[in-house]
PDB file of N, CA and C in Angstrom:
ATOM      1  N   THR D  14       7.452  -8.422  -0.179  1.00  0.00           N
ATOM      2  CA  THR D  14       7.456  -9.895  -0.624  1.00  0.00           C
ATOM      3  C   THR D  14       6.018 -10.342  -0.220  1.00  0.00           C
ATOM      4  N   TRP D  15       5.619 -10.105   1.042  1.00  0.00           N
ATOM      5  CA  TRP D  15       4.020 -11.095   1.000  1.00  0.00           C
ATOM      6  C   TRP D  15       3.030 -10.224   0.194  1.00  0.00           C
ATOM      7  N   LEU D  16       3.210  -8.455   0.235  1.00  0.00           N
ATOM      8  CA  LEU D  16       2.609  -8.008  -0.645  1.00  0.00           C
ATOM      9  C   LEU D  16       2.147  -8.799  -2.149  1.00  0.00           C
ATOM     10  N   VAL D  17       3.497  -9.220  -2.942  1.00  0.00           N
ATOM     11  CA  VAL D  17       3.403  -9.400  -3.864  1.00  0.00           C
ATOM     12  C   VAL D  17       2.960 -10.764  -3.948  1.00  0.00           C
ATOM     13  N   LEU D  18       2.845 -12.029  -3.045  1.00  0.00           N
ATOM     14  CA  LEU D  18       2.634 -13.108  -2.790  1.00  0.00           C
ATOM     15  C   LEU D  18       1.258 -12.860  -2.551  1.00  0.00           C
ATOM     16  N   GLY D  19       0.535 -12.025  -1.874  1.00  0.00           N
ATOM     17  CA  GLY D  19      -1.093 -12.039  -1.431  1.00  0.00           C
ATOM     18  C   GLY D  19      -1.972 -11.980  -2.744  1.00  0.00           C
ATOM     19  N   GLY D  20      -1.082 -10.653  -3.694  1.00  0.00           N
ATOM     20  CA  GLY D  20      -1.652 -10.545  -4.889  1.00  0.00           C
ATOM     21  C   GLY D  20      -1.559 -11.232  -6.314  1.00  0.00           C
ATOM     22  N   GLY D  21      -0.292 -11.976  -5.939  1.00  0.00           N
ATOM     23  CA  GLY D  21      -0.175 -13.323  -7.163  1.00  0.00           C
ATOM     24  C   GLY D  21      -1.301 -14.498  -6.477  1.00  0.00           C
ATOM     25  N   GLY D  22      -1.310 -14.722  -5.168  1.00  0.00           N
ATOM     26  CA  GLY D  22      -2.099 -16.007  -4.852  1.00  0.00           C
ATOM     27  C   GLY D  22      -3.813 -15.381  -4.879  1.00  0.00           C
ATOM     28  N   LEU D  23      -3.949 -14.401  -4.863  1.00  0.00           N
ATOM     29  CA  LEU D  23      -5.501 -13.770  -5.433  1.00  0.00           C
ATOM     30  C   LEU D  23      -5.835 -14.077  -6.634  1.00  0.00           C
ATOM     31  N   TYR D  24      -4.875 -13.460  -7.357  1.00  0.00           N
ATOM     32  CA  TYR D  24      -4.988 -13.544  -8.615  1.00  0.00           C
ATOM     33  C   TYR D  24      -4.650 -15.065  -9.024  1.00  0.00           C
ATOM     34  N   ALA D  25      -4.291 -15.672  -8.790  1.00  0.00           N
ATOM     35  CA  ALA D  25      -4.205 -17.444  -8.800  1.00  0.00           C
ATOM     36  C   ALA D  25      -5.565 -18.245  -8.740  1.00  0.00           C
ATOM     37  N   VAL D  26      -5.736 -18.157  -7.531  1.00  0.00           N
ATOM     38  CA  VAL D  26      -7.051 -18.513  -6.643  1.00  0.00           C
ATOM     39  C   VAL D  26      -8.273 -17.872  -7.159  1.00  0.00           C
ATOM     40  N   PHE D  27      -8.397 -16.865  -6.789  1.00  0.00           N
ATOM     41  CA  PHE D  27      -9.861 -16.151  -7.294  1.00  0.00           C
ATOM     42  C   PHE D  27      -9.833 -14.862  -8.119  1.00  0.00           C
ATOM     43  N   PRO D  28      -9.625 -15.300  -9.601  1.00  0.00           N
ATOM     44  CA  PRO D  28      -9.307 -13.752 -10.195  1.00  0.00           C
ATOM     45  C   PRO D  28     -10.198 -12.999 -10.484  1.00  0.00           C
ATOM     46  N   LEU D  29     -11.542 -13.346 -10.167  1.00  0.00           N
ATOM     47  CA  LEU D  29     -12.595 -12.428 -10.259  1.00  0.00           C
ATOM     48  C   LEU D  29     -12.489 -11.447  -9.186  1.00  0.00           C
ATOM     49  N   ALA D  30     -11.916 -12.209  -7.552  1.00  0.00           N
ATOM     50  CA  ALA D  30     -12.234 -11.344  -6.839  1.00  0.00           C
ATOM     51  C   ALA D  30     -10.892 -10.111  -7.249  1.00  0.00           C
ATOM     52  N   TYR D  31      -9.661 -10.621  -7.359  1.00  0.00           N
ATOM     53  CA  TYR D  31      -8.515  -9.985  -8.042  1.00  0.00           C
ATOM     54  C   TYR D  31      -8.869  -8.506  -8.910  1.00  0.00           C
ATOM     55  N   ALA D  32      -9.829  -8.924 -10.038  1.00  0.00           N
ATOM     56  CA  ALA D  32     -10.200  -8.423 -10.947  1.00  0.00           C
ATOM     57  C   ALA D  32     -11.372  -6.930 -10.199  1.00  0.00           C
ATOM     58  N   THR D  33     -12.047  -7.299  -9.359  1.00  0.00           N
ATOM     59  CA  THR D  33     -12.840  -6.428  -8.616  1.00  0.00           C
ATOM     60  C   THR D  33     -12.332  -5.705  -7.415  1.00  0.00           C
ATOM     61  N   ILE D  34     -11.203  -6.245  -6.547  1.00  0.00           N
ATOM     62  CA  ILE D  34     -10.913  -5.669  -5.264  1.00  0.00           C
ATOM     63  C   ILE D  34      -9.727  -4.654  -5.755  1.00  0.00           C
ATOM     64  N   LEU D  35      -8.694  -5.008  -6.855  1.00  0.00           N
ATOM     65  CA  LEU D  35      -7.710  -4.320  -6.489  1.00  0.00           C
ATOM     66  C   LEU D  35      -7.867  -2.755  -7.147  1.00  0.00           C
ATOM     67  N   PRO D  36      -8.123  -3.105  -8.318  1.00  0.00           N
ATOM     68  CA  PRO D  36      -8.829  -1.626  -8.975  1.00  0.00           C
ATOM     69  C   PRO D  36      -9.743  -0.412  -7.861  1.00  0.00           C
ATOM     70  N   ALA D  37     -10.080  -1.077  -6.972  1.00  0.00           N
ATOM     71  CA  ALA D  37     -10.798  -0.245  -5.867  1.00  0.00           C
ATOM     72  C   ALA D  37      -9.679   0.355  -4.987  1.00  0.00           C
ATOM     73  N   LEU D  38      -8.285  -0.205  -5.019  1.00  0.00           N
ATOM     74  CA  LEU D  38      -7.624  -0.268  -3.847  1.00  0.00           C
ATOM     75  C   LEU D  38      -6.268  -0.026  -4.536  1.00  0.00           C
ATOM     76  N   TYR D  39      -6.082   0.258  -5.550  1.00  0.00           N
ATOM     77  CA  TYR D  39      -5.087   0.900  -6.603  1.00  0.00           C
ATOM     78  C   TYR D  39      -4.435   1.844  -5.519  1.00  0.00           C
ATOM     79  N   ALA D  40      -5.055   3.280  -5.490  1.00  0.00           N
ATOM     80  CA  ALA D  40      -4.517   4.421  -4.654  1.00  0.00           C
ATOM     81  C   ALA D  40      -3.864   3.781  -3.488  1.00  0.00           C
ATOM     82  N   PRO D  41      -4.649   3.354  -2.256  1.00  0.00           N
ATOM     83  CA  PRO D  41      -3.895   2.918  -0.662  1.00  0.00           C
ATOM     84  C   PRO D  41      -2.845   2.251  -0.993  1.00  0.00           C
ATOM     85  N   LEU D  42      -3.134   1.095  -2.237  1.00  0.00           N
ATOM     86  CA  LEU D  42      -1.783   0.176  -2.083  1.00  0.00           C
ATOM     87  C   LEU D  42      -0.736   0.859  -2.479  1.00  0.00           C
ATOM     88  N   ILE D  43      -0.509   1.620  -3.687  1.00  0.00           N
ATOM     89  CA  ILE D  43       0.467   2.047  -4.049  1.00  0.00           C
ATOM     90  C   ILE D  43       1.039   3.060  -3.117  1.00  0.00           C
ATOM     91  N   ALA D  44       0.096   3.648  -2.292  1.00  0.00           N
ATOM     92  CA  ALA D  44       0.529   4.599  -1.191  1.00  0.00           C
ATOM     93  C   ALA D  44       1.584   4.182  -0.039  1.00  0.00           C
ATOM     94  N   MET D  45       1.146   2.699   0.276  1.00  0.00           N
ATOM     95  CA  MET D  45       1.678   1.738   0.818  1.00  0.00           C
ATOM     96  C   MET D  45       2.792   1.169   0.695  1.00  0.00           C
ATOM     97  N   LEU D  46       2.953   0.714  -0.715  1.00  0.00           N
ATOM     98  CA  LEU D  46       4.306   0.292  -1.124  1.00  0.00           C
ATOM     99  C   LEU D  46       5.236   1.705  -1.349  1.00  0.00           C
ATOM    100  N   ILE D  47       4.741   2.896  -1.432  1.00  0.00           N
ATOM    101  CA  ILE D  47       6.003   4.087  -1.462  1.00  0.00           C
ATOM    102  C   ILE D  47       6.188   4.229  -0.044  1.00  0.00           C
ATOM    103  N   GLY D  48       5.509   4.221   0.949  1.00  0.00           N
ATOM    104  CA  GLY D  48       5.782   4.142   1.936  1.00  0.00           C
ATOM    105  C   GLY D  48       6.845   3.374   2.594  1.00  0.00           C
ATOM    106  N   LEU D  49       6.210   1.936   2.126  1.00  0.00           N
ATOM    107  CA  LEU D  49       7.477   0.533   2.719  1.00  0.00           C
ATOM    108  C   LEU D  49       8.627   0.825   1.853  1.00  0.00           C
ATOM    109  N   ILE D  50       8.659   1.467   0.615  1.00  0.00           N
ATOM    110  CA  ILE D  50      10.131   1.576   0.571  1.00  0.00           C
ATOM    111  C   ILE D  50      10.708   2.770   0.675  1.00  0.00           C
ATOM    112  N   PHE D  51      10.176   3.792   0.793  1.00  0.00           N
ATOM    113  CA  PHE D  51      10.698   5.173   1.549  1.00  0.00           C
ATOM    114  C   PHE D  51      11.265   4.779   2.964  1.00  0.00           C
ATOM    115  N   ARG D  52      11.011   4.042   3.557  1.00  0.00           N
ATOM    116  CA  ARG D  52      11.082   3.238   4.609  1.00  0.00           C
ATOM    117  C   ARG D  52      12.476   2.871   5.247  1.00  0.00           C
ATOM    118  N   GLY D  53      12.508   1.665   3.600  1.00  0.00           N
ATOM    119  CA  GLY D  53      13.723   1.153   3.767  1.00  0.00           C
ATOM    120  C   GLY D  53      14.923   1.700   3.317  1.00  0.00           C
ATOM    121  N   VAL D  54      14.432   2.413   2.395  1.00  0.00           N
ATOM    122  CA  VAL D  54      15.418   3.316   1.753  1.00  0.00           C
ATOM    123  C   VAL D  54      16.348   4.317   2.774  1.00  0.00           C
ATOM    124  N   SER D  55      15.078   4.644   3.593  1.00  0.00           N
ATOM    125  CA  SER D  55      15.766   5.720   5.054  1.00  0.00           C
ATOM    126  C   SER D  55      16.557   5.087   5.965  1.00  0.00           C
ATOM    127  N   PHE D  56      16.147   3.669   6.539  1.00  0.00           N
ATOM    128  CA  PHE D  56      16.714   3.166   7.157  1.00  0.00           C
ATOM    129  C   PHE D  56      18.281   2.370   6.408  1.00  0.00           C
ATOM    130  N   GLU D  57      18.323   2.713   5.139  1.00  0.00           N
ATOM    131  CA  GLU D  57      19.313   2.108   4.563  1.00  0.00           C
ATOM    132  C   GLU D  57      20.453   3.273   4.869  1.00  0.00           C
ATOM    133  N   PHE D  58      19.740   4.014   4.315  1.00  0.00           N
ATOM    134  CA  PHE D  58      21.153   5.535   4.129  1.00  0.00           C
ATOM    135  C   PHE D  58      21.117   6.429   5.391  1.00  0.00           C
ATOM    136  N   ARG D  59      20.649   6.225   6.452  1.00  0.00           N
ATOM    137  CA  ARG D  59      21.124   6.561   7.702  1.00  0.00           C
ATOM    138  C   ARG D  59      22.363   6.683   8.182  1.00  0.00           C
ATOM    139  N   TRP D  60      22.558   5.014   7.919  1.00  0.00           N
ATOM    140  CA  TRP D  60      23.675   4.507   8.311  1.00  0.00           C
ATOM    141  C   TRP D  60      25.090   4.806   7.515  1.00  0.00           C
ATOM    142  N   ARG D  61      24.772   5.401   6.423  1.00  0.00           N
ATOM    143  CA  ARG D  61      25.591   6.053   5.375  1.00  0.00           C
ATOM    144  C   ARG D  61      26.339   7.587   5.690  1.00  0.00           C
ATOM    145  N   THR D  62      25.511   8.250   5.926  1.00  0.00           N
ATOM    146  CA  THR D  62      25.674   9.573   6.287  1.00  0.00           C
ATOM    147  C   THR D  62      26.133  10.285   7.716  1.00  0.00           C
ATOM    148  N   THR D  63      26.556  10.972   7.987  1.00  0.00           N
ATOM    149  CA  THR D  63      27.050  11.713   9.199  1.00  0.00           C
ATOM    150  C   THR D  63      26.183  12.954   9.457  1.00  0.00           C
ATOM    151  N   ARG D  64      25.955  13.751   8.231  1.00  0.00           N
ATOM    152  CA  ARG D  64      25.545  15.146   8.603  1.00  0.00           C
ATOM    153  C   ARG D  64      23.877  14.932   8.570  1.00  0.00           C
ATOM    154  N   GLY D  65      23.033  14.193   8.093  1.00  0.00           N
ATOM    155  CA  GLY D  65      21.884  14.405   7.875  1.00  0.00           C
ATOM    156  C   GLY D  65      20.767  12.873   8.356  1.00  0.00           C
ATOM    157  N   LYS D  66      21.669  12.633   9.307  1.00  0.00           N
ATOM    158  CA  LYS D  66      20.920  11.658  10.216  1.00  0.00           C
ATOM    159  C   LYS D  66      19.267  11.618  10.163  1.00  0.00           C
ATOM    160  N   PHE D  67      19.374  13.254  10.789  1.00  0.00           N
ATOM    161  CA  PHE D  67      17.805  13.444  11.533  1.00  0.00           C
ATOM    162  C   PHE D  67      16.858  13.619  10.264  1.00  0.00           C
ATOM    163  N   LEU D  68      17.300  14.108   9.122  1.00  0.00           N
ATOM    164  CA  LEU D  68      16.651  13.853   7.667  1.00  0.00           C
ATOM    165  C   LEU D  68      15.991  12.667   7.366  1.00  0.00           C
ATOM    166  N   TRP D  69      17.114  11.370   7.226  1.00  0.00           N
ATOM    167  CA  TRP D  69      16.398  10.321   7.054  1.00  0.00           C
ATOM    168  C   TRP D  69      15.575   9.756   8.624  1.00  0.00           C
ATOM    169  N   ASP D  70      16.025  10.095   9.651  1.00  0.00           N
ATOM    170  CA  ASP D  70      15.139   9.787  10.711  1.00  0.00           C
ATOM    171  C   ASP D  70      13.766  10.059  10.367  1.00  0.00           C
ATOM    172  N   TRP D  71      13.450  11.475   9.861  1.00  0.00           N
ATOM    173  CA  TRP D  71      12.157  11.729   9.535  1.00  0.00           C
ATOM    174  C   TRP D  71      11.572  11.082   8.508  1.00  0.00           C
ATOM    175  N   GLY D  72      12.470  10.523   7.165  1.00  0.00           N
ATOM    176  CA  GLY D  72      12.025  10.173   6.344  1.00  0.00           C
ATOM    177  C   GLY D  72      11.419   8.474   6.620  1.00  0.00           C
ATOM    178  N   PHE D  73      12.153   7.935   7.907  1.00  0.00           N
ATOM    179  CA  PHE D  73      11.892   6.784   8.178  1.00  0.00           C
ATOM    180  C   PHE D  73      10.103   6.870   9.058  1.00  0.00           C
ATOM    181  N   ALA D  74      10.175   7.664   9.530  1.00  0.00           N
ATOM    182  CA  ALA D  74       9.011   8.183  10.271  1.00  0.00           C
ATOM    183  C   ALA D  74       7.521   8.789   9.401  1.00  0.00           C
ATOM    184  N   GLY D  75       7.916   9.270   8.180  1.00  0.00           N
ATOM    185  CA  GLY D  75       6.899   9.428   7.360  1.00  0.00           C
ATOM    186  C   GLY D  75       6.625   8.450   6.892  1.00  0.00           C
ATOM    187  N   GLY D  76       7.801   7.505   6.184  1.00  0.00           N
ATOM    188  CA  GLY D  76       7.282   6.476   5.353  1.00  0.00           C
ATOM    189  C   GLY D  76       6.566   5.507   6.120  1.00  0.00           C
ATOM    190  N   SER D  77       6.882   5.259   7.590  1.00  0.00           N
ATOM    191  CA  SER D  77       6.054   4.420   8.557  1.00  0.00           C
ATOM    192  C   SER D  77       4.734   4.989   8.402  1.00  0.00           C
ATOM    193  N   LEU D  78       4.467   6.242   8.697  1.00  0.00           N
ATOM    194  CA  LEU D  78       2.996   6.763   8.868  1.00  0.00           C
ATOM    195  C   LEU D  78       2.380   6.824   7.624  1.00  0.00           C
ATOM    196  N   LEU D  79       2.763   6.565   6.499  1.00  0.00           N
ATOM    197  CA  LEU D  79       2.004   6.956   5.063  1.00  0.00           C
ATOM    198  C   LEU D  79       1.833   5.749   5.001  1.00  0.00           C
ATOM    199  N   ALA D  80       2.816   4.567   5.511  1.00  0.00           N
ATOM    200  CA  ALA D  80       2.247   3.026   5.166  1.00  0.00           C
ATOM    201  C   ALA D  80       1.132   2.756   6.359  1.00  0.00           C
ATOM    202  N   THR D  81       0.985   3.118   7.333  1.00  0.00           N
ATOM    203  CA  THR D  81       0.401   2.659   8.476  1.00  0.00           C
ATOM    204  C   THR D  81      -0.893   3.347   7.919  1.00  0.00           C
ATOM    205  N   PHE D  82      -0.963   4.876   7.265  1.00  0.00           N
ATOM    206  CA  PHE D  82      -2.599   5.377   7.362  1.00  0.00           C
ATOM    207  C   PHE D  82      -3.067   4.609   5.841  1.00  0.00           C
ATOM    208  N   ALA D  83      -1.889   4.302   4.799  1.00  0.00           N
ATOM    209  CA  ALA D  83      -2.295   3.466   3.611  1.00  0.00           C
ATOM    210  C   ALA D  83      -3.416   2.155   4.486  1.00  0.00           C
ATOM    211  N   GLN D  84      -2.778   1.532   4.937  1.00  0.00           N
ATOM    212  CA  GLN D  84      -2.850   0.135   5.459  1.00  0.00           C
ATOM    213  C   GLN D  84      -4.892   0.515   6.270  1.00  0.00           C
ATOM    214  N   GLY D  85      -4.849   1.538   6.922  1.00  0.00           N
ATOM    215  CA  GLY D  85      -5.999   1.899   7.517  1.00  0.00           C
ATOM    216  C   GLY D  85      -7.042   2.198   6.556  1.00  0.00           C
ATOM    217  N   ILE D  86      -6.630   2.792   5.882  1.00  0.00           N
ATOM    218  CA  ILE D  86      -7.786   3.566   4.628  1.00  0.00           C
ATOM    219  C   ILE D  86      -7.834   2.030   3.694  1.00  0.00           C
ATOM    220  N   THR D  87      -7.199   1.124   3.625  1.00  0.00           N
ATOM    221  CA  THR D  87      -7.672  -0.434   2.781  1.00  0.00           C
ATOM    222  C   THR D  87      -8.436  -1.167   3.446  1.00  0.00           C
ATOM    223  N   LEU D  88      -7.888  -1.329   4.733  1.00  0.00           N
ATOM    224  CA  LEU D  88      -8.953  -2.056   5.627  1.00  0.00           C
ATOM    225  C   LEU D  88     -10.402  -1.341   5.955  1.00  0.00           C
ATOM    226  N   GLY D  89     -10.631   0.089   5.950  1.00  0.00           N
ATOM    227  CA  GLY D  89     -11.688   0.636   6.357  1.00  0.00           C
ATOM    228  C   GLY D  89     -12.408   0.783   4.417  1.00  0.00           C
ATOM    229  N   ALA D  90     -12.012   0.667   3.401  1.00  0.00           N
ATOM    230  CA  ALA D  90     -12.920   0.371   2.426  1.00  0.00           C
ATOM    231  C   ALA D  90     -13.087  -1.006   2.081  1.00  0.00           C
ATOM    232  N   LEU D  91     -12.348  -1.998   2.751  1.00  0.00           N
ATOM    233  CA  LEU D  91     -12.689  -3.487   2.817  1.00  0.00           C
ATOM    234  C   LEU D  91     -13.951  -3.712   3.720  1.00  0.00           C
ATOM    235  N   VAL D  92     -13.831  -2.820   4.738  1.00  0.00           N
ATOM    236  CA  VAL D  92     -15.093  -3.207   5.797  1.00  0.00           C
ATOM    237  C   VAL D  92     -16.392  -2.066   5.123  1.00  0.00           C
ATOM    238  N   GLN D  93     -16.185  -0.949   4.778  1.00  0.00           N
ATOM    239  CA  GLN D  93     -17.258  -0.570   4.404  1.00  0.00           C
ATOM    240  C   GLN D  93     -18.200  -1.262   2.815  1.00  0.00           C
ATOM    241  N   GLY D  94     -17.308  -1.730   1.931  1.00  0.00           N
ATOM    242  CA  GLY D  94     -17.849  -2.736   0.925  1.00  0.00           C
ATOM    243  C   GLY D  94     -17.203  -2.005  -0.301  1.00  0.00           C
ATOM    244  N   ILE D  95     -17.182  -2.647  -0.878  1.00  0.00           N
ATOM    245  CA  ILE D  95     -16.590  -2.440  -2.393  1.00  0.00           C
ATOM    246  C   ILE D  95     -18.013  -2.550  -3.636  1.00  0.00           C
ATOM    247  N   HIS D  96     -17.932  -1.212  -4.333  1.00  0.00           N
ATOM    248  CA  HIS D  96     -19.322  -1.457  -5.108  1.00  0.00           C
ATOM    249  C   HIS D  96     -19.250  -1.723  -6.448  1.00  0.00           C
ATOM    250  N   VAL D  97     -19.978  -3.053  -6.691  1.00  0.00           N
ATOM    251  CA  VAL D  97     -19.828  -3.769  -7.967  1.00  0.00           C
ATOM    252  C   VAL D  97     -21.141  -3.570  -8.756  1.00  0.00           C
ATOM    253  N   VAL D  98     -20.646  -3.566  -9.742  1.00  0.00           N
ATOM    254  CA  VAL D  98     -21.978  -3.716 -10.874  1.00  0.00           C
ATOM    255  C   VAL D  98     -21.558  -4.296 -11.766  1.00  0.00           C
ATOM    256  N   ASP D  99     -22.230  -5.402 -12.258  1.00  0.00           N
ATOM    257  CA  ASP D  99     -21.938  -6.326 -12.998  1.00  0.00           C
ATOM    258  C   ASP D  99     -20.751  -7.001 -13.047  1.00  0.00           C
ATOM    259  N   ARG D 100     -20.333  -7.684 -11.953  1.00  0.00           N
ATOM    260  CA  ARG D 100     -18.875  -8.132 -11.795  1.00  0.00           C
ATOM    261  C   ARG D 100     -17.933  -7.334 -11.995  1.00  0.00           C
ATOM    262  N   ALA D 101     -18.142  -6.075 -12.063  1.00  0.00           N
ATOM    263  CA  ALA D 101     -16.831  -5.233 -12.028  1.00  0.00           C
ATOM    264  C   ALA D 101     -16.994  -3.950 -11.032  1.00  0.00           C
ATOM    265  N   TYR D 102     -16.026  -3.252 -10.385  1.00  0.00           N
ATOM    266  CA  TYR D 102     -15.810  -2.200  -9.688  1.00  0.00           C
ATOM    267  C   TYR D 102     -16.314  -1.167 -10.314  1.00  0.00           C
ATOM    268  N   ALA D 103     -17.257  -0.243  -9.552  1.00  0.00           N
ATOM    269  CA  ALA D 103     -18.054   0.392 -10.242  1.00  0.00           C
ATOM    270  C   ALA D 103     -17.674   2.264  -9.555  1.00  0.00           C
ATOM    271  N   GLY D 104     -17.020   2.344  -8.551  1.00  0.00           N
ATOM    272  CA  GLY D 104     -16.510   3.430  -7.880  1.00  0.00           C
ATOM    273  C   GLY D 104     -15.295   4.038  -8.591  1.00  0.00           C
ATOM    274  N   GLY D 105     -15.138   5.208  -7.520  1.00  0.00           N
ATOM    275  CA  GLY D 105     -13.891   6.151  -8.099  1.00  0.00           C
ATOM    276  C   GLY D 105     -12.853   5.597  -7.791  1.00  0.00           C
ATOM    277  N   TRP D 106     -11.601   6.341  -8.185  1.00  0.00           N
ATOM    278  CA  TRP D 106     -10.284   6.047  -7.514  1.00  0.00           C
ATOM    279  C   TRP D 106      -9.666   6.035  -6.131  1.00  0.00           C
ATOM    280  N   TRP D 107     -10.720   6.890  -5.311  1.00  0.00           N
ATOM    281  CA  TRP D 107     -10.464   7.214  -4.103  1.00  0.00           C
ATOM    282  C   TRP D 107     -11.785   7.162  -3.206  1.00  0.00           C
TER     283      TRP D 107
END
């Protein structure tokens, strides 16, 4: 929820920053969302199975690791700076 509110708030208050920053961070933000979704699914389905609990435990750990790694990449990209030319993002997707 806070990711959606953060993105919507950035778009509402600073549309130019939204248009510049988000294309630079699409890949790590989508990876973070996938990790968080997998984490939630693993947490929910772990309690519904009797035989595959270890698989859902690994899924939870993998989703957590992916989300953490993606947050680190996002923070690193912001600290390094985003290459902007003519008020638009000028870098690649990775």
